[in-house]
Short mmCIF file of N, CA, C and O and ligand atoms in Angstrom, two decimals:
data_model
loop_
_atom_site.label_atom_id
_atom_site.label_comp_id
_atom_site.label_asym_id
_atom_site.label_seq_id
_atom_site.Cartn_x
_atom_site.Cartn_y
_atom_site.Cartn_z
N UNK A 1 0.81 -1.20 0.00
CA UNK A 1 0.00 0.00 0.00
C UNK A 1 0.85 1.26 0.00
O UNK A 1 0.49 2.27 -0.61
N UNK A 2 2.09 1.21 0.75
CA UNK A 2 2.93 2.58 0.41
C UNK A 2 3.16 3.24 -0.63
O UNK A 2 3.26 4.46 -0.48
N UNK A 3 3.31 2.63 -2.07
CA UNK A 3 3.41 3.21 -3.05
C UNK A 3 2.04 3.95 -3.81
O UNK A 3 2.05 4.53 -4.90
N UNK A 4 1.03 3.79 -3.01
CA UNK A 4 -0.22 4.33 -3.47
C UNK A 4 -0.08 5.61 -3.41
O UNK A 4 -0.83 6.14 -4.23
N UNK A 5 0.73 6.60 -2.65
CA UNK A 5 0.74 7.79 -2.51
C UNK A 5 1.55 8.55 -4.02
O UNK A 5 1.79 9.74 -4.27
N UNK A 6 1.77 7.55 -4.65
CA UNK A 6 2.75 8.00 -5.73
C UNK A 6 2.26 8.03 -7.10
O UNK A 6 2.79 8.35 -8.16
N UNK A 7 0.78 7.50 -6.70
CA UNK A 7 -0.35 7.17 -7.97
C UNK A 7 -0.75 8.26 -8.44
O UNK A 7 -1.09 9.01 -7.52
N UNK A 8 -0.92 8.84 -9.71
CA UNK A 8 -1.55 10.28 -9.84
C UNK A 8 -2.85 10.76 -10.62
O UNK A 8 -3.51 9.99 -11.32
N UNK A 9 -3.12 11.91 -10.47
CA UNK A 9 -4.53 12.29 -10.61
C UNK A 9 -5.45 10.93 -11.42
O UNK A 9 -6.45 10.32 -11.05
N UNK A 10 -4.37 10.76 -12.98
CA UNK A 10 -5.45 9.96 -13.97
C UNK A 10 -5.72 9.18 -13.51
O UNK A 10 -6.89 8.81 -13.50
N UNK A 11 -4.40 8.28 -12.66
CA UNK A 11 -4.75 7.00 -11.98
C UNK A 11 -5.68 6.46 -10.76
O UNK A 11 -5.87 5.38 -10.21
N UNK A 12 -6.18 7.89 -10.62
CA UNK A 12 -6.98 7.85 -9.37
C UNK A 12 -8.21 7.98 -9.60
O UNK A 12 -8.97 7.71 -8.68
N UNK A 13 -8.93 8.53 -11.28
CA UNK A 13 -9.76 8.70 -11.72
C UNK A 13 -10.15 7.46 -12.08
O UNK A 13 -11.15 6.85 -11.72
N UNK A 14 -9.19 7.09 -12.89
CA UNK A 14 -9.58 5.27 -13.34
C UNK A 14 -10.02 4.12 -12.84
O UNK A 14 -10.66 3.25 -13.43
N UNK A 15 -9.40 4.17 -10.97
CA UNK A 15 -9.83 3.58 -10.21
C UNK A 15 -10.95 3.64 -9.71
O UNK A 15 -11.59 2.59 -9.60
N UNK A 16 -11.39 4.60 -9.36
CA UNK A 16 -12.34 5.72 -8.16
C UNK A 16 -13.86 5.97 -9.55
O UNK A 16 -13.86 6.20 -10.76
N UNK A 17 -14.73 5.81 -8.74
CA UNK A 17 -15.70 6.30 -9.25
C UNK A 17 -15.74 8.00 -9.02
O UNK A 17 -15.01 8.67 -8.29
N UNK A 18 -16.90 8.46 -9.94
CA UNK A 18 -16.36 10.06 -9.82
C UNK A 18 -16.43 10.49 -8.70
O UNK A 18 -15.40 11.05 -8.30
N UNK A 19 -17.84 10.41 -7.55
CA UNK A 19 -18.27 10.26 -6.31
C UNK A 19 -16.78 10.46 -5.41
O UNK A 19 -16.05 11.27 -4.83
N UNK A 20 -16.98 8.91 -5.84
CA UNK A 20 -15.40 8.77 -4.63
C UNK A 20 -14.28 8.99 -4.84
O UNK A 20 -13.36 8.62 -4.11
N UNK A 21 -14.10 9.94 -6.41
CA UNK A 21 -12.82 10.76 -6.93
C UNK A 21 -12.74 12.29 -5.98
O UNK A 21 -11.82 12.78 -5.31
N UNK A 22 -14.29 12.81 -6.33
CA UNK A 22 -14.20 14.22 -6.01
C UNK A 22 -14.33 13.92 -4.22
O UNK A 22 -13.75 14.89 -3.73
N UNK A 23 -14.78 13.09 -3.15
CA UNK A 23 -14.28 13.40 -1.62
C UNK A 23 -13.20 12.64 -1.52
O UNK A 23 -12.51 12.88 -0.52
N UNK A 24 -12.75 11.66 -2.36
CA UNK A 24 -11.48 11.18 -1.53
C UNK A 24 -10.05 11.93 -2.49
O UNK A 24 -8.90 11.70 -2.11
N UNK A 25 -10.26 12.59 -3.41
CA UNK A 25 -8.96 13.04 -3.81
C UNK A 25 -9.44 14.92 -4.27
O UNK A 25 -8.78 15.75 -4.89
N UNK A 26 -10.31 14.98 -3.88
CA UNK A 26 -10.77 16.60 -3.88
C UNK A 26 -11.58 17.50 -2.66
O UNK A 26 -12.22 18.55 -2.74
N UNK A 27 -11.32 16.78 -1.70
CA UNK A 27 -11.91 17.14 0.03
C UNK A 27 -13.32 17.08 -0.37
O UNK A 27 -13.73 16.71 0.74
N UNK A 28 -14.15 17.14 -0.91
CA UNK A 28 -15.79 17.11 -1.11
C UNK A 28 -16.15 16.30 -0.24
O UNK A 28 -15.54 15.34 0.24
N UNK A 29 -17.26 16.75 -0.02
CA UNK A 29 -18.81 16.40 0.71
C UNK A 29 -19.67 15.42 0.22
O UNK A 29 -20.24 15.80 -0.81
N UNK A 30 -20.00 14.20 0.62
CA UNK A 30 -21.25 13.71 0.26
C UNK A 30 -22.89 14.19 0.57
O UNK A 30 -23.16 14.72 1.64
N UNK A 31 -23.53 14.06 -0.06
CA UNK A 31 -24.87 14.76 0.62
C UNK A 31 -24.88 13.37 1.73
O UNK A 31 -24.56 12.18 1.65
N UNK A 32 -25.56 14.49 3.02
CA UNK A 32 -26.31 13.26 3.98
C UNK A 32 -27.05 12.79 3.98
O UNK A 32 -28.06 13.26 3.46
N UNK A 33 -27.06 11.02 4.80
CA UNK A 33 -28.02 10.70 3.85
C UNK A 33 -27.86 9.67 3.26
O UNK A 33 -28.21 8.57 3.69
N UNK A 34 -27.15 9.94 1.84
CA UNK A 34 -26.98 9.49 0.85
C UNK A 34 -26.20 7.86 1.04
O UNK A 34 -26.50 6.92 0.30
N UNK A 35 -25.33 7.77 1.99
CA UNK A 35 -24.81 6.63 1.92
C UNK A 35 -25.31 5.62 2.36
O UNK A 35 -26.01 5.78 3.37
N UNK A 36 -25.19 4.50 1.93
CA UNK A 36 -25.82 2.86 2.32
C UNK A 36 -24.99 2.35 3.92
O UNK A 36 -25.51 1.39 4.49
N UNK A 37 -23.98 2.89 4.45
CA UNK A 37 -23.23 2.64 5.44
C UNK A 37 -23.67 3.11 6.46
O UNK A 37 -23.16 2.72 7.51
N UNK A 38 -24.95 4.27 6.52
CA UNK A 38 -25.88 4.74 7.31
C UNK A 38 -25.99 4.04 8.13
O UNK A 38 -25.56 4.15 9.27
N UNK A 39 -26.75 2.97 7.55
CA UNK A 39 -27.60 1.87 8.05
C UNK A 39 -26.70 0.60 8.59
O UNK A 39 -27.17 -0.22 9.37
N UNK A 40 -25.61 0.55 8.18
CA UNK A 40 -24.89 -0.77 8.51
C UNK A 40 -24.40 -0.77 9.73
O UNK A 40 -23.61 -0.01 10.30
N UNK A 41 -25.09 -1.91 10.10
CA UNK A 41 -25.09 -2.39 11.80
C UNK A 41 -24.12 -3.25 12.31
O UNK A 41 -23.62 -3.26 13.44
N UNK A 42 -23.77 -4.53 10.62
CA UNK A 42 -22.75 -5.72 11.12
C UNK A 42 -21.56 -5.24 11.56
O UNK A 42 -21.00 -4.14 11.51
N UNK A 43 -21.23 -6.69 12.15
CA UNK A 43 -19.58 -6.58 12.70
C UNK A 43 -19.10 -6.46 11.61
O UNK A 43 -19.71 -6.79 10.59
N UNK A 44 -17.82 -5.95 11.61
CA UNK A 44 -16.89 -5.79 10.39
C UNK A 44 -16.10 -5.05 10.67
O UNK A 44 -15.83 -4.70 11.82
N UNK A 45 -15.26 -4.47 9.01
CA UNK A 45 -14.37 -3.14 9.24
C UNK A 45 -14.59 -2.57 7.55
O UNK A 45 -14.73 -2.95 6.38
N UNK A 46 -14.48 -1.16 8.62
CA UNK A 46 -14.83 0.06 7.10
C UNK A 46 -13.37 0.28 6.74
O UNK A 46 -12.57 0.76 7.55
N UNK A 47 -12.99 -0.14 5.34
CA UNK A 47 -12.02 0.08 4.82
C UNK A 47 -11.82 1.61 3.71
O UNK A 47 -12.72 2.29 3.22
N UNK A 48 -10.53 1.75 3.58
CA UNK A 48 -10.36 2.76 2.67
C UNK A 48 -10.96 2.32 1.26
O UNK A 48 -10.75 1.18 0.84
N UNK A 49 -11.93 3.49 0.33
CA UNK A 49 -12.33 2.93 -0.55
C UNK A 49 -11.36 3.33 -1.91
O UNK A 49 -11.22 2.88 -3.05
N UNK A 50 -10.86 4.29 -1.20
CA UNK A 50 -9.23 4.13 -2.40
C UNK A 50 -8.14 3.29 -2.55
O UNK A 50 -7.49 3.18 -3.58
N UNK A 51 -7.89 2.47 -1.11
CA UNK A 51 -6.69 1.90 -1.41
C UNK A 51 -7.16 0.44 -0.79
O UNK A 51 -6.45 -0.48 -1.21
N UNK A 52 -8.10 0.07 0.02
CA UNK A 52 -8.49 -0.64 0.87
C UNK A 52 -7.87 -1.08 2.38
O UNK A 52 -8.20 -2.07 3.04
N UNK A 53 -6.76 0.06 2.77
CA UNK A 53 -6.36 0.22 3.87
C UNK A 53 -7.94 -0.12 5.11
O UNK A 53 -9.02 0.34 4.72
N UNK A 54 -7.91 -0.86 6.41
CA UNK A 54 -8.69 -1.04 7.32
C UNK A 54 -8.33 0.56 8.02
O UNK A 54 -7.22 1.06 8.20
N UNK A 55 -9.78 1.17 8.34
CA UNK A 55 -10.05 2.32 8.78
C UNK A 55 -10.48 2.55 10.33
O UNK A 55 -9.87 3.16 11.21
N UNK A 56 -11.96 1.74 10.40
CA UNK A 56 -12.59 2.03 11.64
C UNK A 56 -13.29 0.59 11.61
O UNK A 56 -13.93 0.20 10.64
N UNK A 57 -13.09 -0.16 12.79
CA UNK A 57 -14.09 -1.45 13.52
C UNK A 57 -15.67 -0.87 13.16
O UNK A 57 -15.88 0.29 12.82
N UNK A 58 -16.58 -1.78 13.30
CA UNK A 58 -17.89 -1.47 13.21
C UNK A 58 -18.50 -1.39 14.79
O UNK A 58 -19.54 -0.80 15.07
N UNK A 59 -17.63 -2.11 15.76
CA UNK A 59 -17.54 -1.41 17.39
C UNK A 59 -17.76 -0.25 18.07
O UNK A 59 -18.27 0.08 19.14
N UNK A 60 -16.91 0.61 16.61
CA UNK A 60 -16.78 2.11 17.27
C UNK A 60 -17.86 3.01 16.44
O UNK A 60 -17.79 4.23 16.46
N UNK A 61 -18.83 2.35 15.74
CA UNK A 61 -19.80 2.88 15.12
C UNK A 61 -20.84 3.16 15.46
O UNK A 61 -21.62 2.25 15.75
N UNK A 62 -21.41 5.02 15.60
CA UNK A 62 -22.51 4.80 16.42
C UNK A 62 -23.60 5.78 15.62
O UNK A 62 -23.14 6.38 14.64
N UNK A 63 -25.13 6.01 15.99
CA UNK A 63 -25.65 6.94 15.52
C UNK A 63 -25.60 8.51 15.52
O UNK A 63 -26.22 8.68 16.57
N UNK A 64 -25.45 9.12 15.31
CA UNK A 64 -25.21 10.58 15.32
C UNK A 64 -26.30 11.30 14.81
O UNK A 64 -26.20 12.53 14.87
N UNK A 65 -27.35 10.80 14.30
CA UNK A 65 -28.34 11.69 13.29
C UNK A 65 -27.82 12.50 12.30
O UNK A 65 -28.51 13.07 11.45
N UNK A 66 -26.42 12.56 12.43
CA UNK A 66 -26.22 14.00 10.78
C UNK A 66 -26.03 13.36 9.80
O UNK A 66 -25.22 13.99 9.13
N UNK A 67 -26.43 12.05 9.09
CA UNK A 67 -26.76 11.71 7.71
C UNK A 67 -25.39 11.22 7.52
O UNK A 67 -25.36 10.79 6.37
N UNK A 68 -24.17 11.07 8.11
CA UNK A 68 -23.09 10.49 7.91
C UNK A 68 -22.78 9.25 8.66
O UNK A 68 -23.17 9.25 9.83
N UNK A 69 -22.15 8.18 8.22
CA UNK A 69 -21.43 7.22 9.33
C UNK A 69 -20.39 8.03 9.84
O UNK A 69 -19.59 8.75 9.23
N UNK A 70 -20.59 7.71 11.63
CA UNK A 70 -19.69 8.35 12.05
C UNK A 70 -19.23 7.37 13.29
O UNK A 70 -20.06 6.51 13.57
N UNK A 71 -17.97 7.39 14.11
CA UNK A 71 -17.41 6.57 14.69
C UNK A 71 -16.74 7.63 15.97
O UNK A 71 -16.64 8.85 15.86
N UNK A 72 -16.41 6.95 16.95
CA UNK A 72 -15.88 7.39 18.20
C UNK A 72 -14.03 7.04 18.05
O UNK A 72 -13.14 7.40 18.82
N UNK A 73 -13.99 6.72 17.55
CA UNK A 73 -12.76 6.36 17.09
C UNK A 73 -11.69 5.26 15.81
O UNK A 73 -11.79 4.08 15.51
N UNK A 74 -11.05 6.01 15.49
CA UNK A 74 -10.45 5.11 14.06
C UNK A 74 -9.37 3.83 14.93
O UNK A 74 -9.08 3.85 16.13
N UNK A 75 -8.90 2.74 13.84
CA UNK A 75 -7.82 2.06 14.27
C UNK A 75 -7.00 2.68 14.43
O UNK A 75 -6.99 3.87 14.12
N UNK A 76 -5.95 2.00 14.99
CA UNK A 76 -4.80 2.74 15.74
C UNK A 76 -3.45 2.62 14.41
O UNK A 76 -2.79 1.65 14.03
N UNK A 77 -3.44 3.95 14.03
CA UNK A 77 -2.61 4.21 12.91
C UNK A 77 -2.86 4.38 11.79
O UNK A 77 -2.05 4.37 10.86
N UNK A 78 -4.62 4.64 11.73
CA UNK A 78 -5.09 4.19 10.45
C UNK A 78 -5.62 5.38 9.66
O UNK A 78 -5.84 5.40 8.44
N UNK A 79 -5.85 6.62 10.75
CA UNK A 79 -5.82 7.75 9.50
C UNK A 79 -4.98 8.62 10.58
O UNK A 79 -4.63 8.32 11.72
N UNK A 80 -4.70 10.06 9.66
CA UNK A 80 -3.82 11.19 9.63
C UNK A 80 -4.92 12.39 9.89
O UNK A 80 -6.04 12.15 9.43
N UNK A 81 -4.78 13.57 10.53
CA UNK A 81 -5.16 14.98 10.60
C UNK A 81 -4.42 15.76 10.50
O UNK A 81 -3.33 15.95 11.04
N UNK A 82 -5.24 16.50 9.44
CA UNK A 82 -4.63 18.27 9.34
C UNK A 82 -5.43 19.50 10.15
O UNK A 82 -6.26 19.03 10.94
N UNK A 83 -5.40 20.68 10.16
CA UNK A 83 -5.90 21.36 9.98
C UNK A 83 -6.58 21.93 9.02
O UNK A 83 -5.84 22.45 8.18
N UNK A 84 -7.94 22.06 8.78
CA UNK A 84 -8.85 22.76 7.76
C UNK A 84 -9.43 23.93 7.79
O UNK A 84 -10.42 23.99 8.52
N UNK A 85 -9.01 25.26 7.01
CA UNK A 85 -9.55 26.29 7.27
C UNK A 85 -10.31 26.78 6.42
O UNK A 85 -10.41 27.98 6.15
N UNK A 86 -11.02 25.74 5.85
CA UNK A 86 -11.82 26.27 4.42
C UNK A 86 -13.37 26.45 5.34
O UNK A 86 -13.57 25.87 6.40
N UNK A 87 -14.29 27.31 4.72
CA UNK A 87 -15.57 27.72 4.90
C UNK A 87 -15.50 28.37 6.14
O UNK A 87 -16.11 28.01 7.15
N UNK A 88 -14.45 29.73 6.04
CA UNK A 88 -14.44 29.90 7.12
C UNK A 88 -14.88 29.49 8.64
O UNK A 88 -15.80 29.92 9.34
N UNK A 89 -13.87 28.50 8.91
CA UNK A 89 -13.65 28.24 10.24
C UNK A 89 -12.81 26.89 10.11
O UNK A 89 -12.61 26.30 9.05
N UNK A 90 -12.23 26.40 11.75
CA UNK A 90 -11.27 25.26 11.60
C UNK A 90 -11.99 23.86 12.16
O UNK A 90 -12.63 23.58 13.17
N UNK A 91 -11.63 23.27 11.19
CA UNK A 91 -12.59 22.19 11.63
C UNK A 91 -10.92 21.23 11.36
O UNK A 91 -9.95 21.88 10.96
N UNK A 92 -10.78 19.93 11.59
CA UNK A 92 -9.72 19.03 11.58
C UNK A 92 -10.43 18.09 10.67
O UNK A 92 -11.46 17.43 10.82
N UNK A 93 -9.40 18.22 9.48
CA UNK A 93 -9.57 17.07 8.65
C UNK A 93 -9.09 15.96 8.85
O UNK A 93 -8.02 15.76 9.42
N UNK A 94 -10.07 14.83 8.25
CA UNK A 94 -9.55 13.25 8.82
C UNK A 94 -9.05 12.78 6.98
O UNK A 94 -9.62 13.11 5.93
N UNK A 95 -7.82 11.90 7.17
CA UNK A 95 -8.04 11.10 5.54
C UNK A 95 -6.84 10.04 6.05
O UNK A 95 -5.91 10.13 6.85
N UNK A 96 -7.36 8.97 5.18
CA UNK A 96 -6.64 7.85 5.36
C UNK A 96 -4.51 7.95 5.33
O UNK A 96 -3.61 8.28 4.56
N UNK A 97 -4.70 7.41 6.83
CA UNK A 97 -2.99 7.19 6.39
C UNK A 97 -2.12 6.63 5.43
O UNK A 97 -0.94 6.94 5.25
N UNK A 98 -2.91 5.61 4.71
CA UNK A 98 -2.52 5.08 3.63
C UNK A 98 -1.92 6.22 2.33
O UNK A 98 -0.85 6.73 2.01
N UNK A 99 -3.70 6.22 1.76
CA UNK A 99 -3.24 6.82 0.67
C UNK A 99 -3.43 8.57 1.01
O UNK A 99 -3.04 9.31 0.11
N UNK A 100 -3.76 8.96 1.73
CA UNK A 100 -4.11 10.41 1.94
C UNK A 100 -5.33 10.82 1.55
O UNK A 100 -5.70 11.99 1.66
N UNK A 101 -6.08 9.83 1.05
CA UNK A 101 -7.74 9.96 0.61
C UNK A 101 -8.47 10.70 1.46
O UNK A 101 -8.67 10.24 2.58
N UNK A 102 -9.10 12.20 1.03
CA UNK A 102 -9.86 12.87 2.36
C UNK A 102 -11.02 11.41 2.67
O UNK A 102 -11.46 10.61 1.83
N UNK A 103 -11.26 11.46 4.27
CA UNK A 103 -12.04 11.04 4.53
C UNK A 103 -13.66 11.86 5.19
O UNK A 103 -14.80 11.61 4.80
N UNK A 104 -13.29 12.73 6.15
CA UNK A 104 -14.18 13.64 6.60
C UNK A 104 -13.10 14.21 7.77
O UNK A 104 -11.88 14.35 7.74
N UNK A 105 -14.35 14.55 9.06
CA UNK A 105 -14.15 15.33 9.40
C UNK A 105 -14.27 14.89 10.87
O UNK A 105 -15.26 14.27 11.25
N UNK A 106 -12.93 15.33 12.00
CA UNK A 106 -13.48 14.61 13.60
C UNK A 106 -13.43 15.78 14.47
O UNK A 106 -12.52 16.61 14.46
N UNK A 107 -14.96 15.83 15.60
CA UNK A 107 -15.15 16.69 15.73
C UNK A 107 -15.39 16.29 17.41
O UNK A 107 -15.51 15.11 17.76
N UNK A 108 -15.43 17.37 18.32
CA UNK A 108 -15.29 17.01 19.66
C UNK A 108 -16.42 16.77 20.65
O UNK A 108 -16.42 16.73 21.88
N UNK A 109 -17.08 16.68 20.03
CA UNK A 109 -18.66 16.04 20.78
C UNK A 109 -19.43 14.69 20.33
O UNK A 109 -20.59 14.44 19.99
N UNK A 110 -18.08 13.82 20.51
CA UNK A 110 -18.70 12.45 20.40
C UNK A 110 -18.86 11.68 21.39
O UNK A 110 -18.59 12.18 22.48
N UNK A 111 -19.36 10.12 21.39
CA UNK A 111 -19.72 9.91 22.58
C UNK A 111 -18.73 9.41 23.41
O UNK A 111 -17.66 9.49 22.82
N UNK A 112 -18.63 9.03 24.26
CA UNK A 112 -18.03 8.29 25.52
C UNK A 112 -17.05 6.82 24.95
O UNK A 112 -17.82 6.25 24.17
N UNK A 113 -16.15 6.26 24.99
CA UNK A 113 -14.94 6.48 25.72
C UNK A 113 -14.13 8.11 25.23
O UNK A 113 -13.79 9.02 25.99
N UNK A 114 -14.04 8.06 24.00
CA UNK A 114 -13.38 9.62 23.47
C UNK A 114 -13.70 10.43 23.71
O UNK A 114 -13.03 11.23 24.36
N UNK A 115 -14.96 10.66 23.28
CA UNK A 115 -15.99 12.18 23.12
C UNK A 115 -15.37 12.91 21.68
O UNK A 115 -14.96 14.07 21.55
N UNK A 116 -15.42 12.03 20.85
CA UNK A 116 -14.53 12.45 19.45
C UNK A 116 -15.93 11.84 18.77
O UNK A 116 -16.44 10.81 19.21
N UNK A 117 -16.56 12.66 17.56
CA UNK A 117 -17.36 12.14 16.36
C UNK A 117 -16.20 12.16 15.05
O UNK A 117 -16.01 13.23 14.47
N UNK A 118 -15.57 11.12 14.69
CA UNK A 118 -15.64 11.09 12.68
C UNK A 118 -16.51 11.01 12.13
O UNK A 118 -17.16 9.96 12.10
N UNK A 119 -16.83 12.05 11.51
CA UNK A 119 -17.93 12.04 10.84
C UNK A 119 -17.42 11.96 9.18
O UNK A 119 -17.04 13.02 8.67
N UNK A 120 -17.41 10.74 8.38
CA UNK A 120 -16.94 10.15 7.57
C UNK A 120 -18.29 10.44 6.19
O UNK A 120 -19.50 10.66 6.22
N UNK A 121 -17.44 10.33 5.27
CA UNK A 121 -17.80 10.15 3.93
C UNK A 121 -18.40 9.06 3.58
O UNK A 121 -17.60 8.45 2.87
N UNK A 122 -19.72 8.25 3.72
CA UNK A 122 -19.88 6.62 3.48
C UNK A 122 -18.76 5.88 2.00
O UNK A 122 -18.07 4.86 1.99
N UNK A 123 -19.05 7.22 0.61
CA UNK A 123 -18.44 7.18 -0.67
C UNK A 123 -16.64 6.82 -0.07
O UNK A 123 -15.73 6.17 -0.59
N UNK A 124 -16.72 7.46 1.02
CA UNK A 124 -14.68 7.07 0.93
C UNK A 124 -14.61 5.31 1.51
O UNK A 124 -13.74 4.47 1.27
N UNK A 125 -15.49 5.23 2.10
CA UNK A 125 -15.40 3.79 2.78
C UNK A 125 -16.02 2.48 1.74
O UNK A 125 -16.73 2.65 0.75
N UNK A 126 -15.72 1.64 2.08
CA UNK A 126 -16.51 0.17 2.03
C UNK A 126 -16.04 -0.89 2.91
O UNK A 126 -14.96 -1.16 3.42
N UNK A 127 -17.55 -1.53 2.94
CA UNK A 127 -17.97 -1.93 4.45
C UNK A 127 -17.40 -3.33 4.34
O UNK A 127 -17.42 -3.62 3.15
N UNK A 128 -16.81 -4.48 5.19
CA UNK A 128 -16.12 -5.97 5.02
C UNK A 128 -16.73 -6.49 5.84
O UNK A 128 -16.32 -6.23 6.97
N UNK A 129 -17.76 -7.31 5.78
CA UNK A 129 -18.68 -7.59 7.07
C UNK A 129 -17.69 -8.72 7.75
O UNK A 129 -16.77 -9.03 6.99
N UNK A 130 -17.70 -9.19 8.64
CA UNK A 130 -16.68 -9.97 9.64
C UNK A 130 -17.17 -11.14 8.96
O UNK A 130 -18.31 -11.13 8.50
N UNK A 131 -16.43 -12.14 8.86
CA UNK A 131 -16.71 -13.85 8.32
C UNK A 131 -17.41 -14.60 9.13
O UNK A 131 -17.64 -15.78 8.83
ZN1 ZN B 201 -6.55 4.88 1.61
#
């Protein structure tokens, strides 16, 4: 997976549906809502949908009501934060350590053990239900 960071624009188009071109390699937004991962309850793990790096357990997955899957916490090593100062104001961007794929966004009113929400892109993920 290391050399994924070295893949470029075309090659990321070719792979990636447009969806999951423009939030995982252009910071975009999914509408809420919109994703099928909403709803997904099984055990498993949400993987990167660019590189298929493992992201977040389905453990740490909880409801939030804002139309996104969102989680209390990622695996340990499994994504990166920046700072984001777009739309005026700072919010902390989340994207996979792997390939650098934006993922969303983690924010400080989540629930209990952290109190951290990721509030994730469903389009950057796909779901591996446990065997
Ligand atoms: Zn990735």
């Amino acid at each position: 997976m290391s050399d994924s960071k070295t893949i470029d624009e075309a090659a990321w188009r070719a792979r990636l549906t447009p969806e999951q071109f423009r939030v995982l390699r252009q910071h975009g937004t999914e509408r809420p809502g919109t994703s099928k991962l909403n709803a997904e309850k099984r055990p498993g793990i949400f993987v990167c949908a660019g590189c298929g790096a493992e992201l977040f357990d389905a453990d740490t997955k909880f409801e939030s009501g804002t139309g996104w899957p969102s989680f209390f916490a990622p695996l340990e090593g499994a994504v990166g934060t920046t700072k984001d100062r777009s739309l005026f104001m700072t919010r902390t961007e989340v994207h996979c350590a792997s390939c650098g794929g934006h993922l969303g966004h983690v924010f400080p009113d989540g629930p209990r053990p952290t109190g951290l929400r990721y509030c994730m892109n469903g389009v950057a993920m796909r779901f591996e239900p446990a065997a």
